[in-house]
XYZ file of C-alpha atoms in Angstrom:
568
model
C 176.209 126.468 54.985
C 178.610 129.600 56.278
C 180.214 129.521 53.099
C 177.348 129.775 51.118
C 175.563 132.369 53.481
C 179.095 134.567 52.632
C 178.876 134.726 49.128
C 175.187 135.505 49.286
C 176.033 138.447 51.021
C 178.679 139.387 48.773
C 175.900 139.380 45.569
C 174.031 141.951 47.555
C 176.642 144.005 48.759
C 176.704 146.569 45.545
C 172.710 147.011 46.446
C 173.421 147.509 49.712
C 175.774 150.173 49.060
C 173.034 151.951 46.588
C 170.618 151.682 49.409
C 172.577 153.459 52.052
C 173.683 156.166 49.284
C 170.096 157.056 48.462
C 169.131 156.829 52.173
C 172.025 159.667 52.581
C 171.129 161.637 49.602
C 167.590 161.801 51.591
C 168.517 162.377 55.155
C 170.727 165.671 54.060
C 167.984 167.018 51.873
C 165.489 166.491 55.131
C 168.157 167.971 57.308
C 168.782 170.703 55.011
C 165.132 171.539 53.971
C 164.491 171.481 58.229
C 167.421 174.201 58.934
C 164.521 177.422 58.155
C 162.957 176.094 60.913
C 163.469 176.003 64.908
C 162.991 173.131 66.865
C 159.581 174.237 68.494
C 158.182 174.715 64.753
C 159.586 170.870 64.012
C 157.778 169.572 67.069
C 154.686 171.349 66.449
C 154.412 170.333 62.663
C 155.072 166.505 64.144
C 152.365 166.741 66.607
C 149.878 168.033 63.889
C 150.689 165.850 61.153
C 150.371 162.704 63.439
C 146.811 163.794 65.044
C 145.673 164.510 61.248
C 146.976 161.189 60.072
C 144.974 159.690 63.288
C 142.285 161.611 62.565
C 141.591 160.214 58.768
C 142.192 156.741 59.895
C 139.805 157.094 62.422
C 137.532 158.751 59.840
C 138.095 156.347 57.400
C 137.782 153.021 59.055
C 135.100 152.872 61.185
C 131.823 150.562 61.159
C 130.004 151.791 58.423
C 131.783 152.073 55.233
C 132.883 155.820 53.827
C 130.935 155.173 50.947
C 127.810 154.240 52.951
C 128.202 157.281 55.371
C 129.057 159.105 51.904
C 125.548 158.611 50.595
C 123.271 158.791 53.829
C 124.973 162.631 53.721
C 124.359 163.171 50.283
C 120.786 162.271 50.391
C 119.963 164.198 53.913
C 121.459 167.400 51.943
C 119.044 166.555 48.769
C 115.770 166.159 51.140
C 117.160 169.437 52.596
C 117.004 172.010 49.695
C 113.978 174.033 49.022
C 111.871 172.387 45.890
C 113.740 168.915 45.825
C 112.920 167.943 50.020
C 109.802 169.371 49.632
C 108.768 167.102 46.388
C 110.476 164.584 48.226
C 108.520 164.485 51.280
C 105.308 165.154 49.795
C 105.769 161.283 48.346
C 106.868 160.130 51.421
C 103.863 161.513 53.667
C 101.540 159.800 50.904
C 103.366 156.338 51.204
C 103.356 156.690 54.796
C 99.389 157.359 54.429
C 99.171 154.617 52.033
C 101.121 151.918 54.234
C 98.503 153.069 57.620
C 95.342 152.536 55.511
C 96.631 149.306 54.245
C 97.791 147.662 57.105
C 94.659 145.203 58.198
C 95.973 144.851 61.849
C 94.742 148.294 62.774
C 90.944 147.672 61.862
C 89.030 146.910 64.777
C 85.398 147.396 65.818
C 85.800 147.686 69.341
C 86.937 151.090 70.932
C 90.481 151.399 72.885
C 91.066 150.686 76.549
C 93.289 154.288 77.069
C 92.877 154.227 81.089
C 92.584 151.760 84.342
C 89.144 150.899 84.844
C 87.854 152.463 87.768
C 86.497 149.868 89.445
C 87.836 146.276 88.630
C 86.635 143.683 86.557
C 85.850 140.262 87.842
C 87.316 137.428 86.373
C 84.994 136.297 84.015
C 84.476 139.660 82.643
C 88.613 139.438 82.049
C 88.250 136.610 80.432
C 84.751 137.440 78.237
C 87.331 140.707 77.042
C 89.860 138.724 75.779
C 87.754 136.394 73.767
C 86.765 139.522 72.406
C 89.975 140.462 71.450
C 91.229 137.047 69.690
C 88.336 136.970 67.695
C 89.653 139.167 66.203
C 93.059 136.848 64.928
C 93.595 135.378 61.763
C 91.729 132.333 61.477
C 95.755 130.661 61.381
C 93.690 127.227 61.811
C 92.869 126.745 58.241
C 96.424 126.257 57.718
C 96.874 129.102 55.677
C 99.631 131.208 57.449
C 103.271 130.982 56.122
C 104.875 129.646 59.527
C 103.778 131.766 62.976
C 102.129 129.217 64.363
C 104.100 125.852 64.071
C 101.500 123.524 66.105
C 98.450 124.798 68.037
C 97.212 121.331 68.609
C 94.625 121.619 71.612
C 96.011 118.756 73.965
C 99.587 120.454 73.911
C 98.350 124.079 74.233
C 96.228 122.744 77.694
C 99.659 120.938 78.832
C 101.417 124.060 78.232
C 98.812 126.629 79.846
C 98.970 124.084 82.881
C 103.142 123.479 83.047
C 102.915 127.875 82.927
C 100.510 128.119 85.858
C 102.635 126.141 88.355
C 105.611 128.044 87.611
C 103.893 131.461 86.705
C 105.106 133.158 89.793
C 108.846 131.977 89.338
C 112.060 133.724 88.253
C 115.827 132.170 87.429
C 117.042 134.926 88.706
C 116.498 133.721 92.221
C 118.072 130.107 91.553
C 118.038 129.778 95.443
C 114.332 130.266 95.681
C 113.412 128.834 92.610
C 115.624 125.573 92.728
C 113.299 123.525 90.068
C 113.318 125.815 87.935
C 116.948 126.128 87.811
C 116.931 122.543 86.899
C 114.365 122.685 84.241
C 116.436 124.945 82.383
C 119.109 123.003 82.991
C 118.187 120.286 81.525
C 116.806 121.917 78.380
C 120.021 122.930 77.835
C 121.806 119.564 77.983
C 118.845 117.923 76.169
C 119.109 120.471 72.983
C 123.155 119.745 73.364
C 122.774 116.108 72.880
C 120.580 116.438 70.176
C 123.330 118.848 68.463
C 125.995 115.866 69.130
C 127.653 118.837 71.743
C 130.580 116.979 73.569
C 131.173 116.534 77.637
C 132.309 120.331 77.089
C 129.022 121.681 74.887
C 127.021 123.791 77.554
C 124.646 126.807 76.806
C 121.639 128.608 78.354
C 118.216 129.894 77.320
C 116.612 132.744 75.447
C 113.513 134.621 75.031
C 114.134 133.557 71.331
C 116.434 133.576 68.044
C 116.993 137.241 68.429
C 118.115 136.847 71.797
C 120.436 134.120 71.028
C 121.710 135.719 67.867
C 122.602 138.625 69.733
C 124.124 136.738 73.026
C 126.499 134.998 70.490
C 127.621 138.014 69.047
C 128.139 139.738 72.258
C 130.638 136.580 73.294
C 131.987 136.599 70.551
C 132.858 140.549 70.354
C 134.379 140.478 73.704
C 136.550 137.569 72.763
C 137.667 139.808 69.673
C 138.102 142.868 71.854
C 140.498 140.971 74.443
C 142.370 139.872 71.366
C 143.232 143.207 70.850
C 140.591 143.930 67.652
C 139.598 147.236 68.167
C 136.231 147.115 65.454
C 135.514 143.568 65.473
C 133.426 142.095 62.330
C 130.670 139.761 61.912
C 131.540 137.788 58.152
C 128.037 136.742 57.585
C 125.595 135.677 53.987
C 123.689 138.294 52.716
C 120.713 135.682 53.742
C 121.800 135.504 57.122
C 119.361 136.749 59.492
C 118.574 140.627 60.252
C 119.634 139.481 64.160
C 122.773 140.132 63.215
C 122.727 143.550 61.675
C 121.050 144.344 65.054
C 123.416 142.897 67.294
C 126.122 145.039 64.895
C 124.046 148.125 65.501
C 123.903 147.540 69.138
C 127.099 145.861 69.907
C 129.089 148.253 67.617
C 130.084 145.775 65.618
C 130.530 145.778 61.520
C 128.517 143.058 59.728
C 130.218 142.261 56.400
C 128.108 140.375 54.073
C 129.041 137.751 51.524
C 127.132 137.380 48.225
C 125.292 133.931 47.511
C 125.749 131.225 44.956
C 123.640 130.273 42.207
C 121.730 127.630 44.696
C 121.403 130.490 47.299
C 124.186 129.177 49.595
C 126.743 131.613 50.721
C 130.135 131.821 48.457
C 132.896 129.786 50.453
C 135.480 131.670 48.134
C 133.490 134.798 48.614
C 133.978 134.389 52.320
C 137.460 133.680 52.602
C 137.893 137.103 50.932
C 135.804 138.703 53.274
C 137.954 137.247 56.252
C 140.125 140.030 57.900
C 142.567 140.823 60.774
C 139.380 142.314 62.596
C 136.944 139.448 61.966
C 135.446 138.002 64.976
C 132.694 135.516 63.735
C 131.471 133.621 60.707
C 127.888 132.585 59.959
C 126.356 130.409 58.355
C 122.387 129.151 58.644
C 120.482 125.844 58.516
C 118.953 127.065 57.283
C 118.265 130.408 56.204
C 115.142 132.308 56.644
C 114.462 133.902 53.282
C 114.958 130.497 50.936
C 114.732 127.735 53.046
C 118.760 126.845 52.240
C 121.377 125.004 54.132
C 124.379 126.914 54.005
C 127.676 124.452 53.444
C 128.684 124.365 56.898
C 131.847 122.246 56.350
C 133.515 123.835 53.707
C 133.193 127.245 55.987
C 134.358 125.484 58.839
C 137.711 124.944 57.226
C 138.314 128.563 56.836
C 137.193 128.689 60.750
C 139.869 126.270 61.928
C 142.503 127.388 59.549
C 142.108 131.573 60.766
C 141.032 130.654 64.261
C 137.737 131.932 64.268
C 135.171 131.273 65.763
C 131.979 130.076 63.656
C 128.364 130.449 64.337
C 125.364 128.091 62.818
C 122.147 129.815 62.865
C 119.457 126.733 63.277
C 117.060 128.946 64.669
C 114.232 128.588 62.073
C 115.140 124.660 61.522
C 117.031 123.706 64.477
C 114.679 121.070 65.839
C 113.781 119.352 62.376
C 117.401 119.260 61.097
C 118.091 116.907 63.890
C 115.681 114.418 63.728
C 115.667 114.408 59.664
C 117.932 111.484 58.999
C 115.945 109.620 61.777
C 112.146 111.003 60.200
C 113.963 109.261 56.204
C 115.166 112.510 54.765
C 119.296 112.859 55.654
C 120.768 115.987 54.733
C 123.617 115.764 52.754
C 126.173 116.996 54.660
C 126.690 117.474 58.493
C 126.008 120.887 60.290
C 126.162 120.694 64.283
C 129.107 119.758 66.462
C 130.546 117.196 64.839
C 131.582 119.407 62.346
C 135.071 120.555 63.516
C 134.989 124.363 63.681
C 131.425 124.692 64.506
C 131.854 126.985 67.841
C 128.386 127.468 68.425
C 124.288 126.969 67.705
C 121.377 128.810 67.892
C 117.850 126.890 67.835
C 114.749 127.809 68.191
C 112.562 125.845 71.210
C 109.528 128.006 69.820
C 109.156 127.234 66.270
C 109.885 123.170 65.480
C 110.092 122.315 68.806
C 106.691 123.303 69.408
C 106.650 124.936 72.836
C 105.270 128.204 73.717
C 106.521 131.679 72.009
C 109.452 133.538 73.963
C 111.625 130.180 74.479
C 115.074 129.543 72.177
C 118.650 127.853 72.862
C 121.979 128.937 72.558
C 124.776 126.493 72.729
C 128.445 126.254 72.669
C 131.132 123.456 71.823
C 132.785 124.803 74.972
C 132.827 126.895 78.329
C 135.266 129.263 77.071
C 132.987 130.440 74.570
C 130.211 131.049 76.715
C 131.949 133.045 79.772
C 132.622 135.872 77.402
C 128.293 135.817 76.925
C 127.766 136.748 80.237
C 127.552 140.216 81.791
C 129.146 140.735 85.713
C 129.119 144.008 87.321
C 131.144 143.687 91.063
C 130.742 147.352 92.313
C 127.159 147.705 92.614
C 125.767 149.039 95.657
C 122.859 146.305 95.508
C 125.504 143.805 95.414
C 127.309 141.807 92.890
C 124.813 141.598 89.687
C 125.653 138.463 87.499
C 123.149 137.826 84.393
C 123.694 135.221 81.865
C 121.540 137.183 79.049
C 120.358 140.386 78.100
C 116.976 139.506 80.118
C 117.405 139.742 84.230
C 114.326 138.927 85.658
C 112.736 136.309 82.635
C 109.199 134.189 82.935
C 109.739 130.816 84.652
C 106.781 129.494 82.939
C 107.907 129.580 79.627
C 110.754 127.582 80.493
C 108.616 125.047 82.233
C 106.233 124.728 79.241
C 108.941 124.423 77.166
C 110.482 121.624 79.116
C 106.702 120.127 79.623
C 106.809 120.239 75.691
C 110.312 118.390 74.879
C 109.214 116.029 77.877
C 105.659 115.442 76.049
C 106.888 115.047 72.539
C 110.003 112.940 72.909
C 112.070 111.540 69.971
C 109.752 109.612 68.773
C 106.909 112.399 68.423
C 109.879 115.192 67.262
C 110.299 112.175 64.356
C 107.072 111.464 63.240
C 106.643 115.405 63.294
C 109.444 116.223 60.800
C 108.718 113.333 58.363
C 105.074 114.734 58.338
C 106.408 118.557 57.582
C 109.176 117.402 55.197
C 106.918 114.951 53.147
C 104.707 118.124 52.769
C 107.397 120.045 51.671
C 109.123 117.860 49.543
C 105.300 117.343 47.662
C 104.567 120.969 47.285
C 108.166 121.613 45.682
C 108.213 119.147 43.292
C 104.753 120.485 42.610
C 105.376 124.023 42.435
C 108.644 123.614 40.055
C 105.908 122.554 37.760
C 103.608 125.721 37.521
C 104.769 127.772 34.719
C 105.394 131.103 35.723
C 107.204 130.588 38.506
C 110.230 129.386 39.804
C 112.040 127.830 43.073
C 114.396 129.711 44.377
C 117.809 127.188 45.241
C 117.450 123.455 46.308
C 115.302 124.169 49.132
C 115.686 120.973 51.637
C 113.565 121.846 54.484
C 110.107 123.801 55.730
C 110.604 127.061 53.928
C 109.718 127.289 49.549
C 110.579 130.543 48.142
C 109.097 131.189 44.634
C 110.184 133.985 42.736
C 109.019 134.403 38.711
C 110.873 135.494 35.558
C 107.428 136.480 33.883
C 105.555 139.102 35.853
C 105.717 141.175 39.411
C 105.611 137.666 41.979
C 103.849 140.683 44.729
C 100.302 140.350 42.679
C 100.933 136.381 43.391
C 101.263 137.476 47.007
C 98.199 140.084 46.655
C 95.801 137.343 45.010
C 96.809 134.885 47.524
C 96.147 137.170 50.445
C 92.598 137.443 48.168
C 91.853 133.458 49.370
C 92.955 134.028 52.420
C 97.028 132.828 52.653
C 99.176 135.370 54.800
C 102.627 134.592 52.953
C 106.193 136.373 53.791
C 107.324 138.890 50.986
C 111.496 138.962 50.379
C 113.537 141.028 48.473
C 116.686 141.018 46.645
C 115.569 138.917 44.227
C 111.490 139.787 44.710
C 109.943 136.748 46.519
C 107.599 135.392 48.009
C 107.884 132.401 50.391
C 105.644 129.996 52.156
C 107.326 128.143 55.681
C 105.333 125.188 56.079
C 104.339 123.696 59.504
C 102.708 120.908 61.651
C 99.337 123.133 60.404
C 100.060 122.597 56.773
C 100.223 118.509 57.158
C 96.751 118.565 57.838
C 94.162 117.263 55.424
C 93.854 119.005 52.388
C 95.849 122.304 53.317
C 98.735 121.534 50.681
C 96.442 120.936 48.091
C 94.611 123.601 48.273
C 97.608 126.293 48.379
C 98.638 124.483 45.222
C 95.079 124.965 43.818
C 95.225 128.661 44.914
C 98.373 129.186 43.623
C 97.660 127.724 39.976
C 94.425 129.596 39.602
C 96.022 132.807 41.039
C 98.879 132.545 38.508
C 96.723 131.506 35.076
C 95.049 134.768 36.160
C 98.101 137.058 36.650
C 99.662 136.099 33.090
C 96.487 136.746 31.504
C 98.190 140.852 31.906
C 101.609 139.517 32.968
C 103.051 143.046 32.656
C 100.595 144.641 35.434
C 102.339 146.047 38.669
C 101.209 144.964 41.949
C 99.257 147.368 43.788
C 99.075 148.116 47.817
C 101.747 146.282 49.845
C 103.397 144.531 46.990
C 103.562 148.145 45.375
C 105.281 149.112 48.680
C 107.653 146.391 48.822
C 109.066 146.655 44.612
C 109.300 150.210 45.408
C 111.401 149.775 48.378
C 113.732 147.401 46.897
C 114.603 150.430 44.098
C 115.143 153.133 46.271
C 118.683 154.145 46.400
C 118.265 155.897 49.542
C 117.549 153.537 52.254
C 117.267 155.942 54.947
C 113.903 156.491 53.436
C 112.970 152.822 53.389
C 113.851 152.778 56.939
C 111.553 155.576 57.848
C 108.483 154.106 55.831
C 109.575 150.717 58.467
C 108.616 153.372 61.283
C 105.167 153.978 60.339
C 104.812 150.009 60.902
C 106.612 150.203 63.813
C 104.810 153.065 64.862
C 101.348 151.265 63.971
C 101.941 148.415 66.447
C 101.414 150.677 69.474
C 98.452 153.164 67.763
C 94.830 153.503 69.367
C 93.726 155.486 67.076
C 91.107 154.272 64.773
C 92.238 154.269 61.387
C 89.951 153.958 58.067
C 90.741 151.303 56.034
C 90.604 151.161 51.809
C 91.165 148.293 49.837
C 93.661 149.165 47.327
C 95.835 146.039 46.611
C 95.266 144.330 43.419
C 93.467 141.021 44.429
C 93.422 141.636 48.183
C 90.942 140.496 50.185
C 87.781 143.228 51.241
C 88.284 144.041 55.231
C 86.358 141.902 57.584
């Protein structure tokens, strides 16, 4: 009401007056303190002030946290001064030596091919070299590697080294040469959208894998952020969520901000919320996650999704194509986590891993166009024409895609659903199993492929060491130390779950007969790693690995982990 509005005014009207005396009392003293100096001296001191103030804010908020950038200084100074780098590197260049002779990969009997033969080799003598060369694999048919190969059953591999060969020679790139093969992928696509409930608007495309569509989602999703005006856009994502995403950061330059997990190992919702900012661009959550097997709780993050307009992606690369058939296969998950889920923006699954086709082949989908526009990459002032890709990939193998296609076409619903109950039942056995072993422990309420078993009572790497001993090539975590075993189509065979549990029970009455002993070798490698402070060093220890991969130099090998097996 006027009146009322009038009388409200008149309250305030003796703070009003106190307001615009001290505002007076200020602007003279300004005024009078600016009288020593001229006008070119005012301007000057303006100009400076406001490029310093830009200056620290630039400093200040960028990527990488001050405190981060704070330390990585502090500890390249340290490795810099005379006695303390030297000491320093000394220990490094015998961990680096340590991780080379360790690493089994690098053994091999046969010399290195370091130049083009001369002459030619026939066909068979191709062929008789490459036997040579994967005899030298991990005998991964036993059953005893943690995921890596999720099938290998012989009928499929011949369908899928036949559905390759007619389209070996074939590229999406050229859609207009290559018209099948443009609707191959096509139709992966919508296939791995219906499965995901997508709607009439849910499209997508293909990757060379989870990487690939980790990163493509994070590109979309950075240029959406970047049109809306955010200058550093963020990725809000579980501390569990998968290293993809500190990559596509690093190369996207984007700032990953990570959320601390529950007690169950599912990310904090309130946690999250906090994290949420004026510069976020995504939020992630994973079904599940790759270090414990977990199901984040997609719906309650969606809510904060719709209710800040953000967009929010669900990492089902590792579990993508069991999660959908489990209700189907007897073993519903307890809450929803594709696109029914309001707020879900967008998927990631993995065609390679559960859905059983050939290595290089993933999906990335999206509840709608819009989303998926921002993915692709356009340049219009090329001199070889207009360049359009839809991934990172230009030219990419048209026989994967077929094979994968061949492999979805092969399997069908029915053979996806008699595959997950088989994995699942597996799974579901060994947990309940391995809660039971004293010594070690479960890590959260596990609901799919992936056990991770950590232990209160003695360093869980010489589990890992004395299982690598019979022969099991299990993942090692970190933050908490871990171990974890993802199980597969390879585990369901006869016999292979109950003889990890065997291996497992004899491996651990043997480890708490000296429960306090430190694992040696990799394990040793791995608990130091997770205690160094500076990770910069952690990172370059990662090189020598990385470095590894493409070395033809012979290297001697020692066995020097605590239970590990002799080298074959």
């Amino acid at each position: 009401m006027p009146g009322t509005d009038l009388l409200m005014l008149k309250a305030f009207e003796p703070y009003f007056e106190i307001l615009e005396a001290y505002s007076t009392k200020a602007k003279n003293y300004v005024n009078g303190h600016c009288t020593k100096y001229e006008p070119w001296q005012l301007i000057a001191w303006s100009v400076l002030w406001t490029l310093l103030v830009v200056w620290a804010y630039e400093f200040i908020f960028q990527p990488e946290s001050l405190w981060s950038r704070f330390k990585k200084k502090l500890f390249k100074l340290i490795r810099k001064m005379p006695y303390f780098g030297g000491k320093i590197q000394g220990n490094l260049d015998k961990i680096k030596g340590d991780i080379s002779k360790s690493l089994q990969f690098l053994k091999v009997d046969q010399e290195y091919v370091k130049v083009l033969p001369a002459q030619g080799l026939s066909s068979s003598a191709v062929l008789e070299k490459l036997k040579e060369y994967s005899s030298l694999d991990v005998v991964w048919q036993e059953g005893k590697a943690s995921g890596a190969v999720y099938s290998g059953e012989e009928k499929l591999t011949e369908l899928l080294v036949q559905a390759y060969g007619n389209f070996a020679w074939s590229n999406p790139l050229h859609p207009d040469i290559f018209p099948g093969l443009r609707k191959i992928e096509a139709e992966v696509v919508r296939m791995t959208c219906s499965l995901f409930n997508g709607g009439p608007d849910a499209c997508g495309c293909m990757t060379s894998g989870g990487t690939e569509s980790i990163l493509m989602a994070c590109k979309a999703y950075r240029d959406l952020a970047l049109e809306k005006g955010i200058r550093t856009p963020e990725i809000v994502a579980p501390v569990s969520a998968h290293a993809a995403f500190n990559k596509a950061a690093s190369y996207f330059g984007m700032k990953i901000v990570h959320v601390p997990l529950n007690k169950k190992m599912e990310v904090d919702v309130s946690a999250m919320r906090r994290a949420i900012s004026r510069n976020t661009a995504m939020l992630v959550c994973s079904a599940p996650q790759f270090p414990h097997g977990v199901v984040d709780p997609i719906p309650e993050v969606a809510k904060l999704a719709v209710k800040y307009r953000i967009p929010l992606h669900v990492d089902a690369c590792l579990g993508g194509f069991l999660i959908v058939f489990m209700e189907k296969a007897g073993y519903p998950l307890d809450k929803p986590f594709d696109f029914r889920v309001k707020g879900v923006t967008s998927i990631s699954a993995d065609t390679h891993k559960y859905g059983y086709a050939p290595k290089g082949s993933s999906v990335l989908l999206y509840s709608d166009h819009k989303y998926r526009r921002y993915q692709f990459f356009v340049t219009t002032d090329w001199p070889g024409g207009i360049y359009a890709s839809p991934s990172i990939a230009g030219s990419r193998p048209g026989g994967i895609i077929a094979a994968c296609w061949a492999t979805l076409m092969h399997f069908g619903e029915n053979g996806y659903v008699e595959a997950t109950k088989q994995i699942i039942r597996t799974a579901r056995f060994l947990k309940s199993e391995l809660e039971n072993i004293r010594g070690i422990v479960v890590l959260g309420d596990p609901q799919l492929s992936v056990i991770a078993l950590g232990s209160h009572d003695f360093d869980i790497y010489r589990l890992s060491n004395m299982m690598a001993a019979k022969g099991w090539n299990l993942n090692q975590l970190q933050f908490p130390p871990s171990i974890h075993i993802c199980i597969t189509l390879v585990h369901t065979r006869k016999r292979v779950a109950i003889q990890f549990l065997k291996d497992v029970r004899e491996s651990v009455t043997q480890i708490m007969k000296n429960s306090k002993a430190k694992a040696t070798g990799m394990g040793a490698i791995y608990g130091m790693a997770q205690a160094t402070i500076d990770r910069s060093m952690v990172a370059e220890l990662s090189s020598v690995f990385l470095d590894s991969l493409y070395s033809t130099d012979t290297v001697i090998q020692e066995n020097q982990m605590n239970g590990s097996p002799k080298p074959r």
